Coordinates of C-alpha atoms in Angstrom, one line a residue:
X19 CA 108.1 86.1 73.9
X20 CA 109.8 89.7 73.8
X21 CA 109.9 91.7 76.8
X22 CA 107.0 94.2 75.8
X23 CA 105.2 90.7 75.6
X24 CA 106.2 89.5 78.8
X25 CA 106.8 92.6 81.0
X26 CA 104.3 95.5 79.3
X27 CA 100.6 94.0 81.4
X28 CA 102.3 93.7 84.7
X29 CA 103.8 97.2 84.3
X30 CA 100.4 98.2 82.5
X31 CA 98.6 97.2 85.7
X32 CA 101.0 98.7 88.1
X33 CA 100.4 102.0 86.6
X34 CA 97.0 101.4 86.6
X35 CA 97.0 100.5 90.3
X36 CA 99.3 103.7 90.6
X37 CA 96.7 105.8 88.5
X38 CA 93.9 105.0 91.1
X39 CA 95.8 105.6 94.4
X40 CA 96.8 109.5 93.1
X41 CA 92.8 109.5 92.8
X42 CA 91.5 111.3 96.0
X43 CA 87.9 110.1 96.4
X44 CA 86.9 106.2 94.9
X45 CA 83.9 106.1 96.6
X46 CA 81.0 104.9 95.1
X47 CA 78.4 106.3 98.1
X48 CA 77.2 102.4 98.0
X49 CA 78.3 102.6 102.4
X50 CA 79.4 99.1 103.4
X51 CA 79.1 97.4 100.1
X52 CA 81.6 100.4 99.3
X53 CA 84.1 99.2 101.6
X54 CA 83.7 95.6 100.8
X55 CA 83.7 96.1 96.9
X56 CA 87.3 97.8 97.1
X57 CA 88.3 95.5 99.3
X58 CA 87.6 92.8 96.7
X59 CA 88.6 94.5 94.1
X60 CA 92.3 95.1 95.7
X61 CA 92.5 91.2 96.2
X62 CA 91.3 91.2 92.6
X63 CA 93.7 93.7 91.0
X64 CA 97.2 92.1 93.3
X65 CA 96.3 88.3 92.7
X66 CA 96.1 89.4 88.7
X67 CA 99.6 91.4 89.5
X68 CA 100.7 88.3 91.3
X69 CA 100.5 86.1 88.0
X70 CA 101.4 88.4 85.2
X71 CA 104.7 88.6 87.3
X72 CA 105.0 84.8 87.4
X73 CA 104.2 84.9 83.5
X74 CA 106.8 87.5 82.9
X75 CA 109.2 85.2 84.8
X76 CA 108.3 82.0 84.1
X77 CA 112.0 80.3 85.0
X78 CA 111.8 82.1 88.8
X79 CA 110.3 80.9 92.2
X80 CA 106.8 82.4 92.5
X81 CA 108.1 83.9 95.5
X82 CA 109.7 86.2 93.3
X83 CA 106.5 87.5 91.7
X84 CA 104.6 87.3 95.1
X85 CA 107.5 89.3 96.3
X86 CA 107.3 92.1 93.5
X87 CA 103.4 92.3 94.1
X88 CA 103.4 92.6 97.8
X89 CA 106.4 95.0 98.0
X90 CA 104.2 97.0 95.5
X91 CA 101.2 96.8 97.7
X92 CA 103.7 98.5 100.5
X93 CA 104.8 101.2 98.3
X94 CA 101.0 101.6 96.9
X95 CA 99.8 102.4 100.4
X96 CA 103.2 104.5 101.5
X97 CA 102.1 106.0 98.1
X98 CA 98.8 106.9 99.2
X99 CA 99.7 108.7 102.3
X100 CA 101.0 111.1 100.2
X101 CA 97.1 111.8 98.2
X102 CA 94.6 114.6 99.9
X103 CA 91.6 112.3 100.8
X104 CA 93.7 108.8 101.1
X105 CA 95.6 107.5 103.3
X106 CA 97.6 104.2 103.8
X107 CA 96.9 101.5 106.4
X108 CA 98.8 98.2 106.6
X109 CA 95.5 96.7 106.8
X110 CA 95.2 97.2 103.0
X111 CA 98.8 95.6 102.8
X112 CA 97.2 92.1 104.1
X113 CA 94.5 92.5 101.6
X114 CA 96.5 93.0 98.6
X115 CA 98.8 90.0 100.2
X116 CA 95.6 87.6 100.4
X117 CA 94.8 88.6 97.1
X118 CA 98.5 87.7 95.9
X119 CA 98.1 84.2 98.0
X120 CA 94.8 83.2 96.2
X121 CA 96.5 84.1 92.7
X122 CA 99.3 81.7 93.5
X123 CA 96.7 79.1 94.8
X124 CA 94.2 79.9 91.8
X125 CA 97.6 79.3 90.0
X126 CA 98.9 76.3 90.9
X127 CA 96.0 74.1 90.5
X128 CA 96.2 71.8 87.9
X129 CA 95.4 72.0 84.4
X130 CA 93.2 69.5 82.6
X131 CA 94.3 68.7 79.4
X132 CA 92.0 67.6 77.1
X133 CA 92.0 65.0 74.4
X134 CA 90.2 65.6 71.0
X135 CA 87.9 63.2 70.2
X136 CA 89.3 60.8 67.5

């Protein structure tokens, strides 16, 4: 696999993720559902992190890739202190960290291989 392959979606997303933090409003005016939604959506977007680093380095410890997400989650919030309308919480930090935790465990489960008929 060439490193374009293997590197270009996690970097893809991290500039993504970076993209959306520079935004100043995200709200959708949906109130609670609002918070919750994002919420979601950050455990969403760090477990996805989480295992396109372990794809992109398949020969390390996942605790490397968890390791790359979360420390991006800290600068992602340090990041948003730094937008008019956002501002960083460490709260957001555990978030994107539970997210990372249920991409490993979503990751590690085992795979069933299945047999062709024959």
């Amino acid at each position: 696999m060439t490193g374009i392959a293997r590197f270009g979606p996690p970097v893809a997303l991290m500039g993504l993720i970076f993209f959306l933090s520079a935004q100043s409003d995200l709200s959708s005016g949906l109130g609670d559902w609002d918070v919750i939604l994002r919420k979601l959506a950050h455990m969403a977007e760090y477990g996805v992190l989480f295992v396109l680093w372990r794809r992109a380095l398949p020969h390390s410890s996942p605790w490397v890739a968890a390791a790359i997400a979360v420390g991006y989650a800290c600068t992602d919030e340090l990041h948003q202190t730094t937008v008019r309308g956002r501002h960083g919480t460490p709260v957001d930090v555990v978030v994107d960290s539970a997210g990372v935790v249920a991409g490993w465990v979503i990751g590690a489960r085992p795979r069933r291989r299945f047999r062709t008929p024959g």
